[in-house]
PDB file of C-alpha atoms in Angstrom:
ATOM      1  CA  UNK A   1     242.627 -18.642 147.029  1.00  0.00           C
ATOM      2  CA  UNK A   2     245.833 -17.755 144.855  1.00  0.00           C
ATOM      3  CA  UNK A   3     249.295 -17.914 145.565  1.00  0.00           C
ATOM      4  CA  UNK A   4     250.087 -14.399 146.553  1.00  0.00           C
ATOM      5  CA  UNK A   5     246.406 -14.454 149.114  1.00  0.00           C
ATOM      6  CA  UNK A   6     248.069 -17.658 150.268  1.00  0.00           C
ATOM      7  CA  UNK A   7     251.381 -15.625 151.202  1.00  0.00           C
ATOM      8  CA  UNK A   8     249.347 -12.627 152.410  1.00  0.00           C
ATOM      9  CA  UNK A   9     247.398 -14.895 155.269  1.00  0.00           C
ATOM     10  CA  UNK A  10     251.193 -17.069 155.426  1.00  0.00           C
ATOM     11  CA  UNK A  11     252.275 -13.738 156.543  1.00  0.00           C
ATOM     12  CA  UNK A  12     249.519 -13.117 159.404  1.00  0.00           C
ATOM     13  CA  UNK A  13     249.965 -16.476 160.965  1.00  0.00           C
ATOM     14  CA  UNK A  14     253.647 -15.717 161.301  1.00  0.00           C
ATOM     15  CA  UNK A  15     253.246 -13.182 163.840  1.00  0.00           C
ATOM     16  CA  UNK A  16     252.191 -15.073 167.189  1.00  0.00           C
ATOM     17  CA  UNK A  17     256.019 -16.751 166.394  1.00  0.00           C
ATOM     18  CA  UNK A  18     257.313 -13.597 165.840  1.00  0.00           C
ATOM     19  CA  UNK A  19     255.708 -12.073 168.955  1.00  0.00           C
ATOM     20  CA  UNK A  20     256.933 -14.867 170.966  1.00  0.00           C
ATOM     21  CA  UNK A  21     260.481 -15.226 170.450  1.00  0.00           C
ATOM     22  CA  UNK A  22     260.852 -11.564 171.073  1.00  0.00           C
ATOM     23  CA  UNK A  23     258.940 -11.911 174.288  1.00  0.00           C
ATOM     24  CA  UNK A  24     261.266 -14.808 175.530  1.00  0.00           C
ATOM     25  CA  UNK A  25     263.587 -12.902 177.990  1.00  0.00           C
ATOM     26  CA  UNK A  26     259.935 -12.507 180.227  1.00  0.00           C
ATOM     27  CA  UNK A  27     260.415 -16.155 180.092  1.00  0.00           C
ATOM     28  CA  UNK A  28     264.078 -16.651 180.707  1.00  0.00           C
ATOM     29  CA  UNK A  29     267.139 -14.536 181.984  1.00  0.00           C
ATOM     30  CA  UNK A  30     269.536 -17.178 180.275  1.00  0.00           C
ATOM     31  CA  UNK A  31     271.307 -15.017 178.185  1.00  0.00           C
ATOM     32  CA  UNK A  32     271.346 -17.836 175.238  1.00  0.00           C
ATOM     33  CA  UNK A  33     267.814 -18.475 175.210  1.00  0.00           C
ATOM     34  CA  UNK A  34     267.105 -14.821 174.985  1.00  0.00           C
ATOM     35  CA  UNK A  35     269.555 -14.512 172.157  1.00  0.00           C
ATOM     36  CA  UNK A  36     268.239 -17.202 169.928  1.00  0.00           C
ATOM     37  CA  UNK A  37     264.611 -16.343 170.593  1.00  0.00           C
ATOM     38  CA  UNK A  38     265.473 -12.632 169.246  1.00  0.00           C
ATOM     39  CA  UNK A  39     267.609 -14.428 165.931  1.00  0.00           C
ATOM     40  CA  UNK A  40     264.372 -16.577 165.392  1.00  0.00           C
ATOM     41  CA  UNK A  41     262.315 -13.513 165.780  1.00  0.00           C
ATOM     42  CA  UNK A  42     264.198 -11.711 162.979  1.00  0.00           C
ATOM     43  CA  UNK A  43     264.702 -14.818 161.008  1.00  0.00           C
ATOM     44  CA  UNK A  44     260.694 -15.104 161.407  1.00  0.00           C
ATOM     45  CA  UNK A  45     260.305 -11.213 160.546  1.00  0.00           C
ATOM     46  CA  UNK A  46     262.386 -10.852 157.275  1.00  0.00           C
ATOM     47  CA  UNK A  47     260.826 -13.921 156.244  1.00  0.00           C
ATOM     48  CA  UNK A  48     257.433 -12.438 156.494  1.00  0.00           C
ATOM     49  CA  UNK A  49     258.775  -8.953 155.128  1.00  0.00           C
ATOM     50  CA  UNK A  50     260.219 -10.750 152.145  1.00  0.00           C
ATOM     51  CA  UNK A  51     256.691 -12.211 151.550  1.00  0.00           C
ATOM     52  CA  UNK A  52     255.067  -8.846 151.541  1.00  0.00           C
ATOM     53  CA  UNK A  53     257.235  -7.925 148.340  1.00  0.00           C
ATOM     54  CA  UNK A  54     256.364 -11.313 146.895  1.00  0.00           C
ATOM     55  CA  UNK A  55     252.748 -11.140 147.516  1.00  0.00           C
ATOM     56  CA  UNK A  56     252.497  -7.839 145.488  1.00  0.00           C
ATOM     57  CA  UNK A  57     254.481  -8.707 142.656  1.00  0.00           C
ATOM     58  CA  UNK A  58     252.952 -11.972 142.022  1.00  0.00           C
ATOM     59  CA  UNK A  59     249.498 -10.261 142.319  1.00  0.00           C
ATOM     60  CA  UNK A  60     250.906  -7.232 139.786  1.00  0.00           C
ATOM     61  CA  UNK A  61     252.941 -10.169 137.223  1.00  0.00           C
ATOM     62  CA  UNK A  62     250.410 -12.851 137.055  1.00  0.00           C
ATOM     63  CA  UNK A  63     247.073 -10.965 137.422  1.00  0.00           C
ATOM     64  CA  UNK A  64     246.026 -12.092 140.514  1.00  0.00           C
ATOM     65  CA  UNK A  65     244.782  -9.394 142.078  1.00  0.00           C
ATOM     66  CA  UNK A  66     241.929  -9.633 143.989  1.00  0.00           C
ATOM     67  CA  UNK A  67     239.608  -7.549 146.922  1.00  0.00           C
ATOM     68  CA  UNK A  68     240.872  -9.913 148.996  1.00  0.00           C
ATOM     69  CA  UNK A  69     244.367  -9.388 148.520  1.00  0.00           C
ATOM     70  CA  UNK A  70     243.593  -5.378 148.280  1.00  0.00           C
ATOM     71  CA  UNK A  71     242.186  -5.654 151.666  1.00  0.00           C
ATOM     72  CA  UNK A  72     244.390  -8.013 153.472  1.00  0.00           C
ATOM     73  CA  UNK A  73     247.640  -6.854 152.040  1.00  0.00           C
ATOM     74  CA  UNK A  74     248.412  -3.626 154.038  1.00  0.00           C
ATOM     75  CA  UNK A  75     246.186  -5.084 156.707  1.00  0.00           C
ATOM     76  CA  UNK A  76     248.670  -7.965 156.887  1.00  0.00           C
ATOM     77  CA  UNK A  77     251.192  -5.612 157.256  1.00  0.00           C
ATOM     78  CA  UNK A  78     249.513  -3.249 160.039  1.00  0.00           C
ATOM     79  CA  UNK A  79     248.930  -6.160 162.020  1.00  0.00           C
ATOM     80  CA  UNK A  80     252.905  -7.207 161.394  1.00  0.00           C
ATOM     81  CA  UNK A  81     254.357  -3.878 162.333  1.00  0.00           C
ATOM     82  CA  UNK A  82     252.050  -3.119 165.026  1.00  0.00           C
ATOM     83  CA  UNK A  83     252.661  -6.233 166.853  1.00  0.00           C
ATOM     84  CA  UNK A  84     256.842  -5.750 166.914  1.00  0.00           C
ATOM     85  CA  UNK A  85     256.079  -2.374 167.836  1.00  0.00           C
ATOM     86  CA  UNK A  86     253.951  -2.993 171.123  1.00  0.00           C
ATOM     87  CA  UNK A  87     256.507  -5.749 172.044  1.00  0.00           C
ATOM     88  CA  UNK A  88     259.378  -2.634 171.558  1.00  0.00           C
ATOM     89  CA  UNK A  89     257.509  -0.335 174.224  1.00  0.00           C
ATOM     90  CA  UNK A  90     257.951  -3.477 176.639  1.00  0.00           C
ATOM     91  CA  UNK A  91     261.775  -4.950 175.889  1.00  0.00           C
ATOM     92  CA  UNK A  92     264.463  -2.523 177.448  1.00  0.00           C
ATOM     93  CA  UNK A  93     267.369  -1.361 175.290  1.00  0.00           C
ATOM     94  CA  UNK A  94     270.524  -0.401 177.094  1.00  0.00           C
ATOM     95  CA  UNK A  95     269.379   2.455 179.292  1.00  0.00           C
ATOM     96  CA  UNK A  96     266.764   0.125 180.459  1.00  0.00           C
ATOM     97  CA  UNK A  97     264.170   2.258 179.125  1.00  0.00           C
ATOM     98  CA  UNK A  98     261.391   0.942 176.077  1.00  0.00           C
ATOM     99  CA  UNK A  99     263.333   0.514 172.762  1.00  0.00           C
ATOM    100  CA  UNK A 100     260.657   2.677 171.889  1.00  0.00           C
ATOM    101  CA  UNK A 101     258.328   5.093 174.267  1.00  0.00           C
ATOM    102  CA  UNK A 102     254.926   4.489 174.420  1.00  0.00           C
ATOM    103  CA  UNK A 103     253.468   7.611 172.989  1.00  0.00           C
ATOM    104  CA  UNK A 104     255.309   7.414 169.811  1.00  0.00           C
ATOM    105  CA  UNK A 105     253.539   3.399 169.662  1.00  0.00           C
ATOM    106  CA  UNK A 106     250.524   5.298 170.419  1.00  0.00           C
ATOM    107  CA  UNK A 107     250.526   7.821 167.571  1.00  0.00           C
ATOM    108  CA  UNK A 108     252.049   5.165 164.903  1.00  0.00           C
ATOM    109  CA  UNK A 109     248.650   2.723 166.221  1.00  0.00           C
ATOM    110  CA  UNK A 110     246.284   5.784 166.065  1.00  0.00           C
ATOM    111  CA  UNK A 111     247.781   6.520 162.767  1.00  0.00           C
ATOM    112  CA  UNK A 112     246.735   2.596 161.277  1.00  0.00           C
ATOM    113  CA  UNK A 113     243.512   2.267 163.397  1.00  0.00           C
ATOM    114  CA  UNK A 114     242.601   5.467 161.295  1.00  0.00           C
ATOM    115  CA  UNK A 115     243.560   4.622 157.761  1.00  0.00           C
ATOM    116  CA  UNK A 116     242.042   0.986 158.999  1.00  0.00           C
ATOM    117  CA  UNK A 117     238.521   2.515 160.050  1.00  0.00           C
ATOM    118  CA  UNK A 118     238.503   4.860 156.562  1.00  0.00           C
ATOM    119  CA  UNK A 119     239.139   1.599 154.359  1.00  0.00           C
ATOM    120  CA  UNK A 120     236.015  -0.063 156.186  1.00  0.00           C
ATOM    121  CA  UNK A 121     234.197   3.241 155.429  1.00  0.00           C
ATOM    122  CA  UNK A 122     234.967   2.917 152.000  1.00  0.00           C
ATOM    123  CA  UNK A 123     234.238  -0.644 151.730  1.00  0.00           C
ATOM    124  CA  UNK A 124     230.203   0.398 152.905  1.00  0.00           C
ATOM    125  CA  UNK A 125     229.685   2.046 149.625  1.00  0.00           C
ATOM    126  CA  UNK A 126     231.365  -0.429 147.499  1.00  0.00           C
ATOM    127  CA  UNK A 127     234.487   1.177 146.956  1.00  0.00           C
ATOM    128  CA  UNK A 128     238.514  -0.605 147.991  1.00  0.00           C
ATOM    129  CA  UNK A 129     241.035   1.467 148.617  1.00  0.00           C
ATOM    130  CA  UNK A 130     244.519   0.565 147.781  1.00  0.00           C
ATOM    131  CA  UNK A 131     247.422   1.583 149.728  1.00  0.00           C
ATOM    132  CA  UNK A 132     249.048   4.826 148.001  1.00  0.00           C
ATOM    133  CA  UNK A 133     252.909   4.753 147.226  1.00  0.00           C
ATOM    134  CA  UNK A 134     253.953   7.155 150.828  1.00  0.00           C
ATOM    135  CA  UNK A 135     252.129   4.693 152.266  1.00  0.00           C
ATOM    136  CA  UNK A 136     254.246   1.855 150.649  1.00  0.00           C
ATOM    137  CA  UNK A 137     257.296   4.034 151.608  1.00  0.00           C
ATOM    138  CA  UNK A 138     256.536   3.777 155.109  1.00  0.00           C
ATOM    139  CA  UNK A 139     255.641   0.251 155.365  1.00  0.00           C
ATOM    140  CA  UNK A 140     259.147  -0.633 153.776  1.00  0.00           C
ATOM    141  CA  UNK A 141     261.183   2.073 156.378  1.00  0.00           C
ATOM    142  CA  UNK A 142     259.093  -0.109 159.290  1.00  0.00           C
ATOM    143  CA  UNK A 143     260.104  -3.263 157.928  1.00  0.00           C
ATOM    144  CA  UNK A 144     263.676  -2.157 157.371  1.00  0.00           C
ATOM    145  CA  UNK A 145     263.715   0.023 160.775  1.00  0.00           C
ATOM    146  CA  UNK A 146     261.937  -2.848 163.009  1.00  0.00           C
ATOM    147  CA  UNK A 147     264.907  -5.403 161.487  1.00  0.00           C
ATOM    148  CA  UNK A 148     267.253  -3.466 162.378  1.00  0.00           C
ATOM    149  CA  UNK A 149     266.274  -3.015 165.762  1.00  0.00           C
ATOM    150  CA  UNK A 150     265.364  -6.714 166.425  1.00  0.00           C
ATOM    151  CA  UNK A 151     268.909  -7.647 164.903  1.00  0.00           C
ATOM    152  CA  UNK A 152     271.016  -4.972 166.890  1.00  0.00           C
ATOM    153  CA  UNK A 153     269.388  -5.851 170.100  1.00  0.00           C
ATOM    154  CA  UNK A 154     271.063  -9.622 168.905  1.00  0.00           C
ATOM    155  CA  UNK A 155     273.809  -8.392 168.834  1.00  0.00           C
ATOM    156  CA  UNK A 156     273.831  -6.702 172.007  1.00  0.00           C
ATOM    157  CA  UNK A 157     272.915  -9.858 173.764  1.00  0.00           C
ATOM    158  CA  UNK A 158     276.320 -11.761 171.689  1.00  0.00           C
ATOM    159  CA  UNK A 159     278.015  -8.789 172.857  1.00  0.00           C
ATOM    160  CA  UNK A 160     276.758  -9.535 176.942  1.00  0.00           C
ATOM    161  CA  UNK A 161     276.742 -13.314 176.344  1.00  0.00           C
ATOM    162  CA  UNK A 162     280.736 -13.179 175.131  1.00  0.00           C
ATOM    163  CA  UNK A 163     281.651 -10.517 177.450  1.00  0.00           C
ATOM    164  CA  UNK A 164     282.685  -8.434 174.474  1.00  0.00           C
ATOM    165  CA  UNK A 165     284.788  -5.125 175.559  1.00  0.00           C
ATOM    166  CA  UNK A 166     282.774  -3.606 172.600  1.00  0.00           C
ATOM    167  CA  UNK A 167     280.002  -3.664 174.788  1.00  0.00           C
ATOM    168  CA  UNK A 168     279.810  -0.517 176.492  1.00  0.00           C
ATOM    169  CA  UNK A 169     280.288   1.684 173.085  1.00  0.00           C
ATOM    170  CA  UNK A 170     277.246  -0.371 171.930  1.00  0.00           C
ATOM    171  CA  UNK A 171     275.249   0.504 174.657  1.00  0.00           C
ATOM    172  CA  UNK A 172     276.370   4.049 174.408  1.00  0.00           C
ATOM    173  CA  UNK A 173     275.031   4.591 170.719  1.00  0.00           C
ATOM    174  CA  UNK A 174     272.728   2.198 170.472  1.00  0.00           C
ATOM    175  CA  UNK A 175     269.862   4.763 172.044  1.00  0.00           C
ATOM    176  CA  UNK A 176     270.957   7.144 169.430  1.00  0.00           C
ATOM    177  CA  UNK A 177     270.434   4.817 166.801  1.00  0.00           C
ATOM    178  CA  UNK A 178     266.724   3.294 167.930  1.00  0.00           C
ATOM    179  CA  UNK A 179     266.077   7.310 168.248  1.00  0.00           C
ATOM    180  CA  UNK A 180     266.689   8.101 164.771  1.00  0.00           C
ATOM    181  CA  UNK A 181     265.126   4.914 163.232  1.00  0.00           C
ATOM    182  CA  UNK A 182     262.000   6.081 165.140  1.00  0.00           C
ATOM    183  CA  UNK A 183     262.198   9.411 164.011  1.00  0.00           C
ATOM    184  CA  UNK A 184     262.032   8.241 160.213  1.00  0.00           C
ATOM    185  CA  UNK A 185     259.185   5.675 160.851  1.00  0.00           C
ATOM    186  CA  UNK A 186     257.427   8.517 162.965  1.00  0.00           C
ATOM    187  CA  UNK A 187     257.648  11.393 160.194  1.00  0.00           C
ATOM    188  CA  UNK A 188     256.912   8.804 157.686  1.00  0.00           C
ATOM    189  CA  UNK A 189     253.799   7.670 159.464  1.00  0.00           C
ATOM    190  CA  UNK A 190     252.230  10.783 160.121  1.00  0.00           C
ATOM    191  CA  UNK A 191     252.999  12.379 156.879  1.00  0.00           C
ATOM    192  CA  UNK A 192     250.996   9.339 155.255  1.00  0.00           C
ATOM    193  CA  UNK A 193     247.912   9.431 157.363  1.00  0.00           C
ATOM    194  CA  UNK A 194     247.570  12.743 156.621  1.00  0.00           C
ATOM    195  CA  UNK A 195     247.935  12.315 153.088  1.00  0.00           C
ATOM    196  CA  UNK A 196     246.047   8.869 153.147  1.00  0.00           C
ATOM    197  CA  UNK A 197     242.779  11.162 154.964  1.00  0.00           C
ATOM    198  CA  UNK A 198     243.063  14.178 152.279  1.00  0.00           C
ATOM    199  CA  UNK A 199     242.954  12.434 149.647  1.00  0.00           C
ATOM    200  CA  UNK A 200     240.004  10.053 150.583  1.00  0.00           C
ATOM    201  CA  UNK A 201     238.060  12.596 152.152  1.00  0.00           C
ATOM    202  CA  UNK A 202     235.581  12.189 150.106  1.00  0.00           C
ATOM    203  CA  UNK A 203     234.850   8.857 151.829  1.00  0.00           C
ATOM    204  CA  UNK A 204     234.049  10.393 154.896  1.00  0.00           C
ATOM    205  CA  UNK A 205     232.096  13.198 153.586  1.00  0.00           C
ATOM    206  CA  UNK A 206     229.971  10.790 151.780  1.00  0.00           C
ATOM    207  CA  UNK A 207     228.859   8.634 155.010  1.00  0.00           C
ATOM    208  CA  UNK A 208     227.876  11.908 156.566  1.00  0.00           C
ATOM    209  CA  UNK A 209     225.663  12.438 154.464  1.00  0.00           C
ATOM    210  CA  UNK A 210     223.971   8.744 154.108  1.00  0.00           C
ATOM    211  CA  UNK A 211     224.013   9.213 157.857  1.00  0.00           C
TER     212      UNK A 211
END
């Protein structure tokens, strides 16, 4: 296994830690606990988004691309996203509602579960498909957009843990803010799949008619 395989499967066993520390305040109401599980959590997070770049470049500079790595790449990084994402529909933002509703996690999973199930299509008659550049686009805004999240809900929690007075303006745009960072990673999503399923059509068209 090459280097940038080796950071592609670092990457996967990263997530149980990442799911963890942003599960701690189940564990714990201590306000400092809960804060440094959610800094480990993005610590943990851009450390495995920063490996996602590496992976590909590596692969792309020093030829080691392999199926393996075509595969497991943007599987890697379904598995990433779609993990903070579930954890999102269950931590409460300031409103005590999700961070983000369930439906929209439902649609983003539907949306990966699909492109997942056409790529194991494809791989029955021989054929990998790589993930197109929307796609890439996509995968970078729900890196970027589930950072941002994870490291203003920090904040919120130094802002309750010091008492801040900045804390009630925070919780009264911080809503706003999830809401349009979902609405990016939402049109961004869907646009994709659909784009990801015209384009390999084919794919499907051909198992039909093996079937």
């Amino acid at each position: 296994m090459n280097l940038a395989n080796k950071l592609t499967v670092g990457r996967i066993l990263l997530i149980p830690l990442i799911v963890g520390f942003l599960q701690v305040e189940n564990l714990s109401n201590n306000l400092k606990f809960v804060l440094c599980g959610r800094m480990a959590a993005l610590v943990l997070f851009i450390v495995a988004s920063v490996t996602d770049m590496l992976d590909g470049y590596l692969a792309r500079r020093y030829s080691m691309i392999t199926n393996f790595g075509r595969l497991m790449d943007p599987l890697a990084d379904k598995l990433l996203t779609m993990a903070a994402f579930v954890c999102f529909v269950e931590i409460r933002g300031p409103n005590n509602l999700p961070v983000f509703p369930a439906w929209a996690i439902v649609l983003i999973l539907a949306r990966e579960f699909l492109v997942t199930g056409l790529r194991a299509l494809a791989l029955e008659h021989g054929r990998v498909i790589q993930a197109d550049h929307l796609g890439k686009h996509k995968t970078i805004w729900q890196l970027i957009g589930i950072s941002t999240v994870i490291a203003a809900l920090s904040l919120r929690d130094y802002l309750r843990l010091t008492q801040s007075p900045l804390l009630p303006t925070v919780d009264r745009w911080l809503p706003w803010g999830f809401a349009a960072i979902l609405a990016i990673i939402l049109i961004l999503t869907v646009l994709s799949g659909v784009v990801y399923v015209a384009k390999n059509w084919d794919v499907i068209a051909d198992h039909d008619q093996v079937k």
